[in-house]
């Protein structure tokens, strides 16, 4: 703490500094530049002979402050510089190593400090001791205060005096406020001067051509800029051409003559150069009386081709942003994969104005055409699917190929017959944990040569990323959904088995409850006697028919495999493997292709076989095999009724493990009142609670205070109870208080007696997709802000001259507001 003012001398010191700061503040008024401000400050402090100052402003690197002003006498500065080798005005303060200046700059505090403490921060110990003696700073103190421009701290001001205490802080702060204001005005003045220079330079370099014509349309004078615009070498050469011949559409010339009698008119037209090339011109025509009193027209022509191209680019970018917004909305609003693919493909083709398109999905080591548009049935039959190791050259990697129909190259004959001359292919990939995952290929084509460009690649990059994410999102949802379906299948079969009494009923129940989406078009069960003969057979055909006659024969070697090794058998192509012989006339026409056989084992003894067959070639995944293995176990349990209760518990445990294994989704159960009764690892990962922490709590703890107050948790359970299912999205709260955007499915769960057991809830973290949408929305808002806040007159019109967008400058120029001109003709701007 500084010493309290307790003497007449101290009071005099305070009055002196108040007079000094007020006098200096007055002299700062009206200064136009920083240099002038710093000069006055240094002069006044030097005149005072008792005060000294320094000003430090932030460098480009905000961790440093540069010395820009100091009033130490030149003689002392020279002595200090020779002794230390330092130039004071070139010195920088490192805020990372400073306590006092960091407190002022970062916290905005005004502080009182001994000068030796300030020098100790600025220089090494040996130097600050030397400087303190040379500059006569012994026993002096300083007040450090932040300098602000437009409310932002930009540096620090230091005032030093022999008897300077904390009571002087208000006077110093008042001076600092005047210095800050002076610096702010100087900066504004500098920006105004720069803007004026830029404006004058812009006016100087506007490329405008001038032509003088008579009411009869005869051009009598032109300037050099006009000749350059139209590509003529001389005025005489230009004047030989009729005025109407300079217009691509002569009706534009007639329109000009008709409307300019009103006074001044301005319109856009396509004009012709000497070499026949076309350009967009902005023609401004005004009545003008010559010195002879004759009526003439002063015509100003500007080449606005670049502006038109820019407008077209802006319009295209707007459409691109709108397309991306619709793609994102489609992606986030639906889990219908086919609908999403077709919608996104339509958006991309419409944006690029092309005729052909297709989307391949990667599945079971093949690329299969899942969505298409514009292609003929013959062409689609040729490109419907390709094995991963036999992808044709024309669809490999990211490429643009342009090949005339008359030339041979990468395009196969069916491309030529379809009339495709340009096409591009783009792998659809998404990145997860720094690893790329290929989910498909996008192919686009056109009858036009050079229909694609580098811009196409730039446009497709974000769109194909959205498309890949859309596919990945739906596939993951379907994967989770499929897991739930599998669990439901197991549960339904469990329920059915418990209520069935005969072995035949149990077999029919098992084979009838396996949906085709589980990977089996036909399902059969054969039971084996100890003599290795079939004792009972039941088969569910692709058309839904159940037959009890043995429909195929298993070779002894295959049967031996099931009985001795007790392992699953996979045959990818039955036509190439004769160990399974189809002989029943009712199944020969089904063209069954792939086979998975799963032994039914009880007490380490094979009692039967579960057969799964497909109508198209299939590679059974490990998850498929695991599922059917579980199913075979249940069938075996049904055979050994005594083991029913034990295996039922095992099935429930499998259910729990399967749910626990879903990491991408939070899956948990609620009791009828909404309290949590089960919790999987995905829920722990997404929401942050361990099972023992959250079990028994009400699920409303995941909602924001606003949603709880609005009754949203109860509302969602009510809807799920009413409709059986509730789907929605919204902000949810993790254990640590952070929020995330969640996709939620709540399903009411009933027991066989129709009593409500509770609710199942599935939650997925959709924050990244939500942020992508918000980023896009802000991008559009930023564009609108840039358009509206531009210092120039801007408007955007459609091809038929209707105003689509107009900013305030343009509207006010013609005496109106933007809303007055929307949808009107550009000619209304001159009315």
PDB file of C-alpha atoms in Angstrom, residues 96-298:
ATOM      1  CA  UNK A  96       4.543 -14.536 -20.176  1.00  0.00           C
ATOM      2  CA  UNK A  97       7.470 -13.468 -17.957  1.00  0.00           C
ATOM      3  CA  UNK A  98       5.890 -10.342 -16.484  1.00  0.00           C
ATOM      4  CA  UNK A  99       3.708 -10.037 -13.416  1.00  0.00           C
ATOM      5  CA  UNK A 100       2.941  -6.303 -13.295  1.00  0.00           C
ATOM      6  CA  UNK A 101       2.358  -5.711 -17.025  1.00  0.00           C
ATOM      7  CA  UNK A 102       0.415  -8.960 -17.351  1.00  0.00           C
ATOM      8  CA  UNK A 103      -1.851  -7.884 -14.489  1.00  0.00           C
ATOM      9  CA  UNK A 104      -2.489  -4.582 -16.255  1.00  0.00           C
ATOM     10  CA  UNK A 105      -2.871  -5.944 -19.801  1.00  0.00           C
ATOM     11  CA  UNK A 106      -4.798  -9.117 -19.150  1.00  0.00           C
ATOM     12  CA  UNK A 107      -6.848  -8.152 -16.072  1.00  0.00           C
ATOM     13  CA  UNK A 108      -7.325  -4.450 -16.834  1.00  0.00           C
ATOM     14  CA  UNK A 109      -6.080  -3.429 -13.383  1.00  0.00           C
ATOM     15  CA  UNK A 110      -4.510  -0.039 -12.551  1.00  0.00           C
ATOM     16  CA  UNK A 111      -1.690  -0.697 -10.065  1.00  0.00           C
ATOM     17  CA  UNK A 112       0.826   1.249  -8.003  1.00  0.00           C
ATOM     18  CA  UNK A 113       4.375  -0.189  -8.030  1.00  0.00           C
ATOM     19  CA  UNK A 114       7.979   0.753  -7.241  1.00  0.00           C
ATOM     20  CA  UNK A 115       9.985   1.609 -10.326  1.00  0.00           C
ATOM     21  CA  UNK A 116      12.665  -0.853  -9.299  1.00  0.00           C
ATOM     22  CA  UNK A 117      10.063  -3.667  -9.496  1.00  0.00           C
ATOM     23  CA  UNK A 118       9.131  -2.598 -13.038  1.00  0.00           C
ATOM     24  CA  UNK A 119      12.793  -2.433 -14.140  1.00  0.00           C
ATOM     25  CA  UNK A 120      13.390  -5.795 -12.514  1.00  0.00           C
ATOM     26  CA  UNK A 121      10.722  -7.306 -14.817  1.00  0.00           C
ATOM     27  CA  UNK A 122      12.049  -5.579 -17.949  1.00  0.00           C
ATOM     28  CA  UNK A 123      15.777  -6.216 -17.657  1.00  0.00           C
ATOM     29  CA  UNK A 124      18.262  -8.728 -16.207  1.00  0.00           C
ATOM     30  CA  UNK A 125      19.332  -7.921 -12.647  1.00  0.00           C
ATOM     31  CA  UNK A 126      22.698  -6.345 -13.520  1.00  0.00           C
ATOM     32  CA  UNK A 127      21.059  -4.102 -16.116  1.00  0.00           C
ATOM     33  CA  UNK A 128      18.076  -2.916 -14.081  1.00  0.00           C
ATOM     34  CA  UNK A 129      20.354  -1.880 -11.191  1.00  0.00           C
ATOM     35  CA  UNK A 130      22.571   0.067 -13.632  1.00  0.00           C
ATOM     36  CA  UNK A 131      19.573   1.670 -15.385  1.00  0.00           C
ATOM     37  CA  UNK A 132      18.007   2.654 -12.081  1.00  0.00           C
ATOM     38  CA  UNK A 133      21.136   4.600 -11.184  1.00  0.00           C
ATOM     39  CA  UNK A 134      21.697   6.153 -14.634  1.00  0.00           C
ATOM     40  CA  UNK A 135      18.078   7.221 -15.064  1.00  0.00           C
ATOM     41  CA  UNK A 136      17.800   8.443 -11.464  1.00  0.00           C
ATOM     42  CA  UNK A 137      14.842   6.161 -10.662  1.00  0.00           C
ATOM     43  CA  UNK A 138      15.906   5.411  -7.111  1.00  0.00           C
ATOM     44  CA  UNK A 139      13.011   5.541  -4.620  1.00  0.00           C
ATOM     45  CA  UNK A 140      10.573   6.537  -7.330  1.00  0.00           C
ATOM     46  CA  UNK A 141       7.256   4.772  -7.884  1.00  0.00           C
ATOM     47  CA  UNK A 142       4.925   4.363 -10.829  1.00  0.00           C
ATOM     48  CA  UNK A 143       1.308   3.924 -11.629  1.00  0.00           C
ATOM     49  CA  UNK A 144       0.557   1.398 -14.398  1.00  0.00           C
ATOM     50  CA  UNK A 145      -2.799   1.673 -16.180  1.00  0.00           C
ATOM     51  CA  UNK A 146      -4.326  -0.136 -19.184  1.00  0.00           C
ATOM     52  CA  UNK A 147      -4.808   1.696 -22.500  1.00  0.00           C
ATOM     53  CA  UNK A 148      -8.026   0.848 -24.332  1.00  0.00           C
ATOM     54  CA  UNK A 149      -9.217   1.407 -27.892  1.00  0.00           C
ATOM     55  CA  UNK A 150     -12.901   0.729 -28.504  1.00  0.00           C
ATOM     56  CA  UNK A 151     -13.071  -1.021 -25.155  1.00  0.00           C
ATOM     57  CA  UNK A 152     -10.231  -3.440 -25.889  1.00  0.00           C
ATOM     58  CA  UNK A 153      -6.967  -3.272 -23.935  1.00  0.00           C
ATOM     59  CA  UNK A 154      -4.134  -2.530 -26.377  1.00  0.00           C
ATOM     60  CA  UNK A 155      -1.260  -1.637 -24.071  1.00  0.00           C
ATOM     61  CA  UNK A 156      -0.125  -0.013 -20.850  1.00  0.00           C
ATOM     62  CA  UNK A 157       0.702   3.540 -19.704  1.00  0.00           C
ATOM     63  CA  UNK A 158       3.222   4.172 -16.940  1.00  0.00           C
ATOM     64  CA  UNK A 159       3.629   7.439 -15.004  1.00  0.00           C
ATOM     65  CA  UNK A 160       6.570   7.823 -12.625  1.00  0.00           C
ATOM     66  CA  UNK A 161       7.216  10.474  -9.927  1.00  0.00           C
ATOM     67  CA  UNK A 162       9.192  10.713  -6.641  1.00  0.00           C
ATOM     68  CA  UNK A 163       6.139  10.969  -4.374  1.00  0.00           C
ATOM     69  CA  UNK A 164       3.559   8.966  -6.281  1.00  0.00           C
ATOM     70  CA  UNK A 165       1.047   7.014  -4.237  1.00  0.00           C
ATOM     71  CA  UNK A 166      -2.225   5.169  -4.788  1.00  0.00           C
ATOM     72  CA  UNK A 167      -4.192   8.405  -4.200  1.00  0.00           C
ATOM     73  CA  UNK A 168      -2.932   9.574  -7.604  1.00  0.00           C
ATOM     74  CA  UNK A 169      -4.579   6.650  -9.442  1.00  0.00           C
ATOM     75  CA  UNK A 170      -7.866   8.500 -10.316  1.00  0.00           C
ATOM     76  CA  UNK A 171      -5.914  11.394 -11.894  1.00  0.00           C
ATOM     77  CA  UNK A 172      -3.716   8.984 -13.862  1.00  0.00           C
ATOM     78  CA  UNK A 173      -6.778   6.993 -14.959  1.00  0.00           C
ATOM     79  CA  UNK A 174      -8.378  10.230 -16.168  1.00  0.00           C
ATOM     80  CA  UNK A 175      -5.252  11.037 -18.225  1.00  0.00           C
ATOM     81  CA  UNK A 176      -5.160   7.470 -19.568  1.00  0.00           C
ATOM     82  CA  UNK A 177      -8.799   7.778 -20.633  1.00  0.00           C
ATOM     83  CA  UNK A 178      -7.934  10.913 -22.647  1.00  0.00           C
ATOM     84  CA  UNK A 179      -4.888   9.215 -24.188  1.00  0.00           C
ATOM     85  CA  UNK A 180      -7.019   6.167 -25.077  1.00  0.00           C
ATOM     86  CA  UNK A 181      -9.660   8.407 -26.638  1.00  0.00           C
ATOM     87  CA  UNK A 182      -6.999  10.321 -28.607  1.00  0.00           C
ATOM     88  CA  UNK A 183      -5.475   7.052 -29.875  1.00  0.00           C
ATOM     89  CA  UNK A 184      -8.926   5.768 -30.819  1.00  0.00           C
ATOM     90  CA  UNK A 185      -9.722   8.956 -32.781  1.00  0.00           C
ATOM     91  CA  UNK A 186      -6.304   8.821 -34.459  1.00  0.00           C
ATOM     92  CA  UNK A 187      -6.903   5.238 -35.491  1.00  0.00           C
ATOM     93  CA  UNK A 188     -10.348   6.126 -36.844  1.00  0.00           C
ATOM     94  CA  UNK A 189      -8.865   9.083 -38.717  1.00  0.00           C
ATOM     95  CA  UNK A 190      -6.165   6.848 -40.212  1.00  0.00           C
ATOM     96  CA  UNK A 191      -8.767   4.329 -41.346  1.00  0.00           C
ATOM     97  CA  UNK A 192     -10.853   7.119 -42.916  1.00  0.00           C
ATOM     98  CA  UNK A 193      -7.847   8.451 -44.829  1.00  0.00           C
ATOM     99  CA  UNK A 194      -7.039   4.977 -46.060  1.00  0.00           C
ATOM    100  CA  UNK A 195     -10.649   4.392 -47.113  1.00  0.00           C
ATOM    101  CA  UNK A 196     -10.689   7.709 -48.985  1.00  0.00           C
ATOM    102  CA  UNK A 197      -7.440   6.825 -50.775  1.00  0.00           C
ATOM    103  CA  UNK A 198      -8.877   3.446 -51.729  1.00  0.00           C
ATOM    104  CA  UNK A 199     -12.063   5.089 -52.973  1.00  0.00           C
ATOM    105  CA  UNK A 200     -10.141   7.604 -55.110  1.00  0.00           C
ATOM    106  CA  UNK A 201      -7.990   4.829 -56.541  1.00  0.00           C
ATOM    107  CA  UNK A 202     -11.108   2.776 -57.317  1.00  0.00           C
ATOM    108  CA  UNK A 203     -12.773   5.674 -59.132  1.00  0.00           C
ATOM    109  CA  UNK A 204      -9.564   6.350 -61.043  1.00  0.00           C
ATOM    110  CA  UNK A 205      -9.394   2.788 -62.382  1.00  0.00           C
ATOM    111  CA  UNK A 206     -13.062   2.114 -63.223  1.00  0.00           C
ATOM    112  CA  UNK A 207     -13.058   0.626 -66.779  1.00  0.00           C
ATOM    113  CA  UNK A 208     -15.909   2.639 -68.361  1.00  0.00           C
ATOM    114  CA  UNK A 209     -16.356   3.431 -72.034  1.00  0.00           C
ATOM    115  CA  UNK A 210     -18.087   6.611 -73.264  1.00  0.00           C
ATOM    116  CA  UNK A 211     -20.047   7.041 -76.496  1.00  0.00           C
ATOM    117  CA  UNK A 212     -22.075  10.063 -77.726  1.00  0.00           C
ATOM    118  CA  UNK A 213     -24.992   9.351 -80.056  1.00  0.00           C
ATOM    119  CA  UNK A 214     -27.826  11.206 -81.780  1.00  0.00           C
ATOM    120  CA  UNK A 215     -31.576  10.517 -81.372  1.00  0.00           C
ATOM    121  CA  UNK A 216     -31.376   8.651 -84.715  1.00  0.00           C
ATOM    122  CA  UNK A 217     -28.919   6.166 -83.171  1.00  0.00           C
ATOM    123  CA  UNK A 218     -25.826   7.483 -84.950  1.00  0.00           C
ATOM    124  CA  UNK A 219     -22.661   7.287 -82.830  1.00  0.00           C
ATOM    125  CA  UNK A 220     -20.600  10.478 -83.278  1.00  0.00           C
ATOM    126  CA  UNK A 221     -17.924  10.200 -80.565  1.00  0.00           C
ATOM    127  CA  UNK A 222     -16.244   7.448 -78.473  1.00  0.00           C
ATOM    128  CA  UNK A 223     -13.367   7.336 -75.996  1.00  0.00           C
ATOM    129  CA  UNK A 224     -10.355   5.026 -76.020  1.00  0.00           C
ATOM    130  CA  UNK A 225     -11.705   2.886 -73.191  1.00  0.00           C
ATOM    131  CA  UNK A 226     -14.804   2.114 -75.234  1.00  0.00           C
ATOM    132  CA  UNK A 227     -12.628   1.117 -78.199  1.00  0.00           C
ATOM    133  CA  UNK A 228     -10.630  -1.174 -75.932  1.00  0.00           C
ATOM    134  CA  UNK A 229     -13.786  -2.730 -74.530  1.00  0.00           C
ATOM    135  CA  UNK A 230     -15.157  -3.496 -77.995  1.00  0.00           C
ATOM    136  CA  UNK A 231     -11.745  -4.448 -79.429  1.00  0.00           C
ATOM    137  CA  UNK A 232     -11.465  -1.750 -82.120  1.00  0.00           C
ATOM    138  CA  UNK A 233      -8.220  -0.023 -83.116  1.00  0.00           C
ATOM    139  CA  UNK A 234      -9.676   3.360 -84.078  1.00  0.00           C
ATOM    140  CA  UNK A 235     -12.751   5.500 -83.744  1.00  0.00           C
ATOM    141  CA  UNK A 236     -13.271   5.475 -87.511  1.00  0.00           C
ATOM    142  CA  UNK A 237     -13.323   1.678 -87.537  1.00  0.00           C
ATOM    143  CA  UNK A 238     -15.893   1.613 -84.726  1.00  0.00           C
ATOM    144  CA  UNK A 239     -18.154   4.260 -86.329  1.00  0.00           C
ATOM    145  CA  UNK A 240     -18.433   2.215 -89.532  1.00  0.00           C
ATOM    146  CA  UNK A 241     -20.484  -0.377 -87.653  1.00  0.00           C
ATOM    147  CA  UNK A 242     -24.183   0.338 -87.087  1.00  0.00           C
ATOM    148  CA  UNK A 243     -25.012   0.886 -83.415  1.00  0.00           C
ATOM    149  CA  UNK A 244     -27.571  -1.935 -83.431  1.00  0.00           C
ATOM    150  CA  UNK A 245     -24.890  -4.380 -84.644  1.00  0.00           C
ATOM    151  CA  UNK A 246     -22.999  -3.981 -81.388  1.00  0.00           C
ATOM    152  CA  UNK A 247     -25.911  -5.700 -79.613  1.00  0.00           C
ATOM    153  CA  UNK A 248     -26.250  -9.490 -79.518  1.00  0.00           C
ATOM    154  CA  UNK A 249     -30.022  -9.044 -79.293  1.00  0.00           C
ATOM    155  CA  UNK A 250     -31.051  -6.025 -81.414  1.00  0.00           C
ATOM    156  CA  UNK A 251     -34.237  -5.788 -79.383  1.00  0.00           C
ATOM    157  CA  UNK A 252     -32.069  -4.491 -76.511  1.00  0.00           C
ATOM    158  CA  UNK A 253     -31.062  -1.547 -78.718  1.00  0.00           C
ATOM    159  CA  UNK A 254     -34.687  -0.771 -79.553  1.00  0.00           C
ATOM    160  CA  UNK A 255     -35.611  -1.029 -75.885  1.00  0.00           C
ATOM    161  CA  UNK A 256     -32.885   1.480 -75.013  1.00  0.00           C
ATOM    162  CA  UNK A 257     -34.169   3.990 -77.605  1.00  0.00           C
ATOM    163  CA  UNK A 258     -37.721   3.585 -76.340  1.00  0.00           C
ATOM    164  CA  UNK A 259     -37.017   4.130 -72.644  1.00  0.00           C
ATOM    165  CA  UNK A 260     -34.239   6.733 -72.596  1.00  0.00           C
ATOM    166  CA  UNK A 261     -36.617   9.471 -73.659  1.00  0.00           C
ATOM    167  CA  UNK A 262     -37.554   9.479 -69.971  1.00  0.00           C
ATOM    168  CA  UNK A 263     -34.152  10.885 -69.097  1.00  0.00           C
ATOM    169  CA  UNK A 264     -31.474   8.602 -67.691  1.00  0.00           C
ATOM    170  CA  UNK A 265     -31.735   4.837 -68.026  1.00  0.00           C
ATOM    171  CA  UNK A 266     -29.495   1.942 -67.121  1.00  0.00           C
ATOM    172  CA  UNK A 267     -29.736  -1.690 -68.157  1.00  0.00           C
ATOM    173  CA  UNK A 268     -27.642  -4.769 -68.857  1.00  0.00           C
ATOM    174  CA  UNK A 269     -27.222  -6.262 -72.313  1.00  0.00           C
ATOM    175  CA  UNK A 270     -25.039  -8.742 -74.116  1.00  0.00           C
ATOM    176  CA  UNK A 271     -22.773  -6.845 -76.522  1.00  0.00           C
ATOM    177  CA  UNK A 272     -20.528  -7.957 -79.395  1.00  0.00           C
ATOM    178  CA  UNK A 273     -16.829  -7.210 -79.783  1.00  0.00           C
ATOM    179  CA  UNK A 274     -15.106  -6.722 -83.117  1.00  0.00           C
ATOM    180  CA  UNK A 275     -13.979 -10.376 -83.148  1.00  0.00           C
ATOM    181  CA  UNK A 276     -17.556 -11.566 -82.590  1.00  0.00           C
ATOM    182  CA  UNK A 277     -17.068 -12.592 -78.956  1.00  0.00           C
ATOM    183  CA  UNK A 278     -19.777 -11.585 -76.517  1.00  0.00           C
ATOM    184  CA  UNK A 279     -19.586  -9.773 -73.201  1.00  0.00           C
ATOM    185  CA  UNK A 280     -21.997  -8.402 -70.656  1.00  0.00           C
ATOM    186  CA  UNK A 281     -22.239  -4.619 -70.685  1.00  0.00           C
ATOM    187  CA  UNK A 282     -23.841  -2.212 -68.248  1.00  0.00           C
ATOM    188  CA  UNK A 283     -25.213   0.606 -70.414  1.00  0.00           C
ATOM    189  CA  UNK A 284     -26.111   3.933 -68.826  1.00  0.00           C
ATOM    190  CA  UNK A 285     -27.694   6.511 -71.157  1.00  0.00           C
ATOM    191  CA  UNK A 286     -28.582  10.096 -70.314  1.00  0.00           C
ATOM    192  CA  UNK A 287     -30.090  12.986 -72.291  1.00  0.00           C
ATOM    193  CA  UNK A 288     -27.519  15.643 -73.080  1.00  0.00           C
ATOM    194  CA  UNK A 289     -27.679  18.935 -74.976  1.00  0.00           C
ATOM    195  CA  UNK A 290     -24.700  19.790 -77.144  1.00  0.00           C
ATOM    196  CA  UNK A 291     -23.265  23.318 -77.260  1.00  0.00           C
ATOM    197  CA  UNK A 292     -25.302  23.755 -80.437  1.00  0.00           C
ATOM    198  CA  UNK A 293     -28.499  23.003 -78.508  1.00  0.00           C
ATOM    199  CA  UNK A 294     -29.035  19.672 -80.271  1.00  0.00           C
ATOM    200  CA  UNK A 295     -30.242  16.709 -78.259  1.00  0.00           C
ATOM    201  CA  UNK A 296     -27.617  14.028 -77.786  1.00  0.00           C
ATOM    202  CA  UNK A 297     -27.274  10.944 -75.642  1.00  0.00           C
ATOM    203  CA  UNK A 298     -24.299  10.358 -73.404  1.00  0.00           C
TER     204      UNK A 298
END
